mmCIF file of C-alpha atoms in Angstrom:
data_model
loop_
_atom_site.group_PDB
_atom_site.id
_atom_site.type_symbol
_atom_site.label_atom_id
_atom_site.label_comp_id
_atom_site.label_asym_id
_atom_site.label_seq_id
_atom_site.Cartn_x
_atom_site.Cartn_y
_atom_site.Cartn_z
ATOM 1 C CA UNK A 1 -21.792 -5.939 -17.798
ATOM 2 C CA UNK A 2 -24.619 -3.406 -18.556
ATOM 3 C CA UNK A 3 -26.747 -4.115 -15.644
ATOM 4 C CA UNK A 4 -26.540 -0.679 -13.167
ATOM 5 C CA UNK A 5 -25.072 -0.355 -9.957
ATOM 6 C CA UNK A 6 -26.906 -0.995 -6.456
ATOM 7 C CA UNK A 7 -27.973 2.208 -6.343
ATOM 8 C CA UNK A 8 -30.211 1.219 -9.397
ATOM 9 C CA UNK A 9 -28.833 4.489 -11.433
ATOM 10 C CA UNK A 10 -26.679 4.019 -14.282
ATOM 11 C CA UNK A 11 -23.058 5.631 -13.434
ATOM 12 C CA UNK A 12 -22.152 8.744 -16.320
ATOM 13 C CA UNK A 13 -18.834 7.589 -15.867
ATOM 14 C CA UNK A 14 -19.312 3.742 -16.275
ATOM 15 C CA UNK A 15 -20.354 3.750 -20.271
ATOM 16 C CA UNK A 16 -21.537 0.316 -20.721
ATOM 17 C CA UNK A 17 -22.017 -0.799 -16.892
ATOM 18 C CA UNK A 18 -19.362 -2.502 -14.724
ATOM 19 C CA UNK A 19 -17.816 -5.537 -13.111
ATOM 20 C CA UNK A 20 -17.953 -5.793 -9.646
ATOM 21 C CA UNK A 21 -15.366 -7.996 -7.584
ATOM 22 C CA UNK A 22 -16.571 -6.966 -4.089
ATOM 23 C CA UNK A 23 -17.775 -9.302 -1.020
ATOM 24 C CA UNK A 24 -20.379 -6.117 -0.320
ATOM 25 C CA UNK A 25 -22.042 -5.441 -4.107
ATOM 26 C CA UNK A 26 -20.047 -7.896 -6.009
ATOM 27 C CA UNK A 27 -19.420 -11.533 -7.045
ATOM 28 C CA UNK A 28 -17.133 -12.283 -3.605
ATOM 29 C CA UNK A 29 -20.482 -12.341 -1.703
ATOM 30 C CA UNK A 30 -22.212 -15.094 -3.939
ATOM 31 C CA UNK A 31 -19.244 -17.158 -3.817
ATOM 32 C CA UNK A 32 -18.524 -16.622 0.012
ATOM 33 C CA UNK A 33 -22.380 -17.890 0.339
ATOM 34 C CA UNK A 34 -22.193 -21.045 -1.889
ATOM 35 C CA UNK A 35 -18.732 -21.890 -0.017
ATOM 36 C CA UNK A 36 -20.042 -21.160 3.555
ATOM 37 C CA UNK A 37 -23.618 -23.379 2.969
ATOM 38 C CA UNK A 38 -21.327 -26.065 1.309
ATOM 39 C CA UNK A 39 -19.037 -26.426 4.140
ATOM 40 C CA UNK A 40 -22.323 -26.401 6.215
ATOM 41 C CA UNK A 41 -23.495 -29.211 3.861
ATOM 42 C CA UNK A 42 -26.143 -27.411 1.994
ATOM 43 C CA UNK A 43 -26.023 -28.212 -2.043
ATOM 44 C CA UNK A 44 -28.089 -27.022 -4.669
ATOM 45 C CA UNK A 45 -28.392 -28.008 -8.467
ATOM 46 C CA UNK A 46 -25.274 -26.269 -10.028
ATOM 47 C CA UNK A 47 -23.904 -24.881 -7.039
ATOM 48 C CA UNK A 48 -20.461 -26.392 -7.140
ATOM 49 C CA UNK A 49 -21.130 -25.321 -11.241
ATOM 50 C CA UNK A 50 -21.286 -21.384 -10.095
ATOM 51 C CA UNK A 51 -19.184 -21.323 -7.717
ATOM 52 C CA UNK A 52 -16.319 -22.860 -10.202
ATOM 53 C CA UNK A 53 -17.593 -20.509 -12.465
ATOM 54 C CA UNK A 54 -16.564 -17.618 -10.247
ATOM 55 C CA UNK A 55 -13.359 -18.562 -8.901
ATOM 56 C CA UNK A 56 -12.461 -18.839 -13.252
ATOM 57 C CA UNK A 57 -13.497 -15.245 -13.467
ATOM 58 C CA UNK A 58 -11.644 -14.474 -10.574
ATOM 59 C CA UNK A 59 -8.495 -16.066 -11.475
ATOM 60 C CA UNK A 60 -8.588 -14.452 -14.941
ATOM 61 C CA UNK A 61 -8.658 -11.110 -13.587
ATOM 62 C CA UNK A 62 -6.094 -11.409 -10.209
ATOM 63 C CA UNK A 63 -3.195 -9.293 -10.378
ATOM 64 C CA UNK A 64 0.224 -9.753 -9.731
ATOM 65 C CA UNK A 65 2.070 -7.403 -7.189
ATOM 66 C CA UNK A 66 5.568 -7.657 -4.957
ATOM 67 C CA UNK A 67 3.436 -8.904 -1.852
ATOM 68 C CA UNK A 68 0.957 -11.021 -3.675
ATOM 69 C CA UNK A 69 -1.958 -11.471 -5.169
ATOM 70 C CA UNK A 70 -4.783 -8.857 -5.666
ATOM 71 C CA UNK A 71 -7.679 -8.019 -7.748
ATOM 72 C CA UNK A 72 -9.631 -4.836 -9.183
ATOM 73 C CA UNK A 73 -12.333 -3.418 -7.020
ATOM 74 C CA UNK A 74 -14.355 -3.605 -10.117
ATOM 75 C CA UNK A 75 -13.798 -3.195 -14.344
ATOM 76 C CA UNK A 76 -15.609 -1.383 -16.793
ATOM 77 C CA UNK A 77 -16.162 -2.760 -20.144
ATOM 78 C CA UNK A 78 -13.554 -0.700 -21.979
ATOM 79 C CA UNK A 79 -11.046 -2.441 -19.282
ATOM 80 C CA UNK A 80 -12.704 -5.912 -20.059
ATOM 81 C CA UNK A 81 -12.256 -5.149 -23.901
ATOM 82 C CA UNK A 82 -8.599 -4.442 -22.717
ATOM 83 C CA UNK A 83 -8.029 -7.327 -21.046
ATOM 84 C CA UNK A 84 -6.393 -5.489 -17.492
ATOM 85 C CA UNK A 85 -7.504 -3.468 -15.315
ATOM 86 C CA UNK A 86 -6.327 0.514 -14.947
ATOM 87 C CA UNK A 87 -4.787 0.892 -11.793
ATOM 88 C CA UNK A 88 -1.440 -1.269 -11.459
ATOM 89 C CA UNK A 89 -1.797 -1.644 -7.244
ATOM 90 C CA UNK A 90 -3.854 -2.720 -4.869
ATOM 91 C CA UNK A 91 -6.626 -0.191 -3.784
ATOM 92 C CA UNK A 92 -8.119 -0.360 -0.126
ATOM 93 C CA UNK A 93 -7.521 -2.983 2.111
ATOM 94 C CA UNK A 94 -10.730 -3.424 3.330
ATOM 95 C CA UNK A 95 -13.534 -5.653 3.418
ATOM 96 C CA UNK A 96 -16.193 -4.286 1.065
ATOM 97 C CA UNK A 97 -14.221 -3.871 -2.125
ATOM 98 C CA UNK A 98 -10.669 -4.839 -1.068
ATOM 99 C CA UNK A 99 -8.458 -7.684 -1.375
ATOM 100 C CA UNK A 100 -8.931 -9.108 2.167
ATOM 101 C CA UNK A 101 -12.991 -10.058 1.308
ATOM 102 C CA UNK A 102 -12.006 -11.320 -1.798
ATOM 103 C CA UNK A 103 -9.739 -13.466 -0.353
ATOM 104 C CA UNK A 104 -11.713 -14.898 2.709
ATOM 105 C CA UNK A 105 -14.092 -15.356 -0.265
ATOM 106 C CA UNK A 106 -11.668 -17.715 -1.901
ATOM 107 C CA UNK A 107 -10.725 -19.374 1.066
ATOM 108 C CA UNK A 108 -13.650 -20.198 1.902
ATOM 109 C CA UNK A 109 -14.465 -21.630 -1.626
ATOM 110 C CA UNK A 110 -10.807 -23.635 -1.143
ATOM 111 C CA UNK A 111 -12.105 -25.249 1.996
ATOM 112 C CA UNK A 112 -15.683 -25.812 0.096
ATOM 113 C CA UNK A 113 -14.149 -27.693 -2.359
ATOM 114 C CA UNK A 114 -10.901 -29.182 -1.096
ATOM 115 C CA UNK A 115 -8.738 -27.004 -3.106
ATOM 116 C CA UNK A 116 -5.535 -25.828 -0.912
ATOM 117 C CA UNK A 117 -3.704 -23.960 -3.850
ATOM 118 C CA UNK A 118 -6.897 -21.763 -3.539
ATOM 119 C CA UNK A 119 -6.904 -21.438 -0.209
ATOM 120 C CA UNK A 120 -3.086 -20.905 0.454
ATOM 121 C CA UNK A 121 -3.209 -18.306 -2.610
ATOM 122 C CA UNK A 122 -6.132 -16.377 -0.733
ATOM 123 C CA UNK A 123 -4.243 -16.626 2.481
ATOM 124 C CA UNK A 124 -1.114 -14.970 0.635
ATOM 125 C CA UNK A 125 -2.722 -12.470 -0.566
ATOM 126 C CA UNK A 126 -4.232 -11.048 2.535
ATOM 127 C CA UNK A 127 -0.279 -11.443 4.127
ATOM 128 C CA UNK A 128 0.464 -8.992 1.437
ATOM 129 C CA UNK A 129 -2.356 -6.688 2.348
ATOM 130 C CA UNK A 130 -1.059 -7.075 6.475
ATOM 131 C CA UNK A 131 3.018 -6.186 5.576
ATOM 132 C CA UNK A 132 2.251 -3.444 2.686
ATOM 133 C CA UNK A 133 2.161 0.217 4.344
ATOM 134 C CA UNK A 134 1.205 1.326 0.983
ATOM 135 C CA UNK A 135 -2.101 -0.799 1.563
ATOM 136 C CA UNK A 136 -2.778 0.224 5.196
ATOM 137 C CA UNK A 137 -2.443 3.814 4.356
ATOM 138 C CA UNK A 138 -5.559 3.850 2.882
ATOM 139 C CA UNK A 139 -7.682 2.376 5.934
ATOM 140 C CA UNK A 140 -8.490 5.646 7.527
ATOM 141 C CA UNK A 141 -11.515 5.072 9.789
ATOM 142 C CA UNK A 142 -12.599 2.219 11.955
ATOM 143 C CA UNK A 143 -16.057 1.380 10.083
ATOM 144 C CA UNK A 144 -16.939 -2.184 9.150
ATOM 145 C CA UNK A 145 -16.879 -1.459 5.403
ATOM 146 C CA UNK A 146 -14.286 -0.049 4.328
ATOM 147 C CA UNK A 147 -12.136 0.686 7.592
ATOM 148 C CA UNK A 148 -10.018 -0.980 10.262
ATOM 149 C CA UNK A 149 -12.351 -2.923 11.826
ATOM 150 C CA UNK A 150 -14.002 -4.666 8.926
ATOM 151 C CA UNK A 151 -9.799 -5.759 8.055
ATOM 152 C CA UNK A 152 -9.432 -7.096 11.631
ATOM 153 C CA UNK A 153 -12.535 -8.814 11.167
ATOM 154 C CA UNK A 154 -11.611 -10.111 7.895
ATOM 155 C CA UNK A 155 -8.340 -11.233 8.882
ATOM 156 C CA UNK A 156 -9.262 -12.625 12.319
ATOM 157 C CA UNK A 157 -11.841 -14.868 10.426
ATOM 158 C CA UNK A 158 -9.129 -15.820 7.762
ATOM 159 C CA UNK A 159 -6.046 -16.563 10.375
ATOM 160 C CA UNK A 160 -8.509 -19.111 12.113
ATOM 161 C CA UNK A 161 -8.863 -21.230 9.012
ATOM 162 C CA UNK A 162 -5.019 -20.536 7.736
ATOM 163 C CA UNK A 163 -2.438 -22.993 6.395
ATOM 164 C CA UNK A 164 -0.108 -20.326 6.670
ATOM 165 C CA UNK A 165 1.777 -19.525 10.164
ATOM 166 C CA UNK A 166 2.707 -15.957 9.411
ATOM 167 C CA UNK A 167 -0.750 -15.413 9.287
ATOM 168 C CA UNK A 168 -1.308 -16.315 12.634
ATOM 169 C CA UNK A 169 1.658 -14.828 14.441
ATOM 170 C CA UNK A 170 0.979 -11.308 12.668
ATOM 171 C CA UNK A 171 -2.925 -11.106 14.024
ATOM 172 C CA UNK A 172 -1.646 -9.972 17.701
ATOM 173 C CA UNK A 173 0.089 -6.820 16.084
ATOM 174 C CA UNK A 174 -2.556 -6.434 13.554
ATOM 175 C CA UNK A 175 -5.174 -6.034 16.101
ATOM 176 C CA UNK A 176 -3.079 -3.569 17.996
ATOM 177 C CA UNK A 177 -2.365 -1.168 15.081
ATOM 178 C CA UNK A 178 -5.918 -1.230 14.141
ATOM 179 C CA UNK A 179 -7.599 -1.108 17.411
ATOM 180 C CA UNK A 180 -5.771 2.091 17.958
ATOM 181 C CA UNK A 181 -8.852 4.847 19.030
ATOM 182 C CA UNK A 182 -8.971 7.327 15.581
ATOM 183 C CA UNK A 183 -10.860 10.541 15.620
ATOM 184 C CA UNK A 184 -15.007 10.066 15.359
ATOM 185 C CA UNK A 185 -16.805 10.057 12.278
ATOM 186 C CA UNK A 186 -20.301 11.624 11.307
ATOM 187 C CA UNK A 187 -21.455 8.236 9.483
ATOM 188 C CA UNK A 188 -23.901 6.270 11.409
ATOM 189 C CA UNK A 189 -25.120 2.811 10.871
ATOM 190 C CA UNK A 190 -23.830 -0.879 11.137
ATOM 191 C CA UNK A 191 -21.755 -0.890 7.989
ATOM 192 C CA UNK A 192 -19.867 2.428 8.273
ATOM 193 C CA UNK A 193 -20.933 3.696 11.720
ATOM 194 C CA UNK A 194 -18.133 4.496 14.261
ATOM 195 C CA UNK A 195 -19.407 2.717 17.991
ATOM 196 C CA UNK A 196 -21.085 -0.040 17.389
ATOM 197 C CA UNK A 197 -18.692 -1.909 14.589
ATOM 198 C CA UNK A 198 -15.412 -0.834 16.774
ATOM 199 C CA UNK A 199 -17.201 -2.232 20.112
ATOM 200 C CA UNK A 200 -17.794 -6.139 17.902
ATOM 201 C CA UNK A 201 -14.177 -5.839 16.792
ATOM 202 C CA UNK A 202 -12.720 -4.961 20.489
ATOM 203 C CA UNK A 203 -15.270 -7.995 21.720
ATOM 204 C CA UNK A 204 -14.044 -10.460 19.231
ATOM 205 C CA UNK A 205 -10.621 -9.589 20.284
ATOM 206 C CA UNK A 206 -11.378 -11.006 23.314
ATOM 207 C CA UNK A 207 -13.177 -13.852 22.590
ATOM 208 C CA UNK A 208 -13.950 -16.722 19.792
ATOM 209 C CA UNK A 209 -14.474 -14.437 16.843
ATOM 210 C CA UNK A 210 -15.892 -17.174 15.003
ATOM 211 C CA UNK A 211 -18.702 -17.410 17.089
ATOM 212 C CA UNK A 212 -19.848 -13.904 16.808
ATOM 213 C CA UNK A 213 -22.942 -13.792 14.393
ATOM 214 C CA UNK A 214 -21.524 -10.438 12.923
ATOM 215 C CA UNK A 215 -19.005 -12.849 11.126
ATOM 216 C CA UNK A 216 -22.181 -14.127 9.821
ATOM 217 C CA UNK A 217 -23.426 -10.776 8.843
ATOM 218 C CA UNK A 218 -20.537 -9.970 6.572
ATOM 219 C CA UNK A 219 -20.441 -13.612 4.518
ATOM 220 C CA UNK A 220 -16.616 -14.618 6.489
ATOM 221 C CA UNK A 221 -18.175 -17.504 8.455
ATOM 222 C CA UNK A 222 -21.637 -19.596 9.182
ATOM 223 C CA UNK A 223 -23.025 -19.235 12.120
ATOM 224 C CA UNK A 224 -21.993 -22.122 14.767
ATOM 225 C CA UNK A 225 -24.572 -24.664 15.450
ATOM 226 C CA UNK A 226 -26.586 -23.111 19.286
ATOM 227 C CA UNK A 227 -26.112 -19.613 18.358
ATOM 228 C CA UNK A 228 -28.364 -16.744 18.483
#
């Protein structure tokens, strides 16, 4: 809890470090990795140890809400001391911080390791995410990392593996509302620039997202055997 941020400069207003929950600078991205090379049949010493480990954490801090499960972007230690996290909603629906990478995260490790609670409690929560306006409101560029194309990428990579139907039937309308053309930004880049991100999640529209190696990029799936 006292190690500093990515930046590698201690936050003023983080008094004793932070927690991070995120698949972009957070625990999410370890475990989508040890999931991902397990499916792929790559095990370590410990690795189905950690990622347990994780998931534990994980489940000790989710959050209950109307239309399902979320969890805290990240926790500072007077919030650990606490035992619950400050806000009382879901924050951004995206995939750096927000509840859809955590949950493709924790599908993934419910696929890893045969665990369909997991991976039906993952797929819930990013339903709730999809059929919250509260939630979609705050998606308010296209960008990969915290905007409306790193969602439909998210929860294109998540409705392929679903157990859950309403999943599935709610991508068409999902990738309508978000593929919507929204007033350019100034960021440039691969994570938060405007073109290039929106162009991968127009192409995987239109074809086998799964077989895109930006899905690879961003921890939601290993890359298919042939690819390049």
């Amino acid at each position: 809890m006292d190690r500093p941020p990515p930046t590698g400069r201690r936050a003023t207003d983080l008094p004793g470090g932070h927690g991070n929950f995120g698949m972009a600078h957070g625990i999410s991205g370890p475990l989508a990795l040890l999931s991902l090379a397990t499916r792929r049949g790559i095990v370590a010493e410990s690795q189905a140890e950690a990622s347990k480990r994780i998931c534990s954490w994980l489940d000790a801090w989710r959050q209950d809400h109307e239309t399902g499960p979320w969890w805290p972007e990240t926790i500072t230690l007077e919030e650990t001391r606490l035992g619950r996290p400050k806000h009382t909603r879901p924050m951004r629906p995206s995939w750096c911080y927000g509840t859809p990478g955590l949950a493709r995260a924790q599908q993934l490790a419910g696929q890893a390791t045969v665990d369909t609670d997991r991976q039906r409690m993952a797929e819930q929560a990013l339903i709730g995410c999809l059929t919250d306006p509260e939630q979609l409101r705050w998606i308010t560029d296209s960008s990969l990392c915290h905007g409306s194309a790193g969602l439909f990428q998210t929860a294109w990579h998540i409705a392929a593996d679903a157990h859950a139907p309403d999943l599935t039937t709610q991508l068409p309308d999902l990738a309508e509302r978000l593929l919507t053309p929204e007033p350019p930004g100034t960021a440039i880049g691969l994570l938060e620039g405007e073109a290039g991100p929106r162009a991968r999640a127009v192409h995987s529209r239109r074809r086998r997202a799964t077989r895109l190696p930006l899905g690879t990029c961003l921890l939601l799936n290993a890359p298919v055997t042939g690819d390049r």
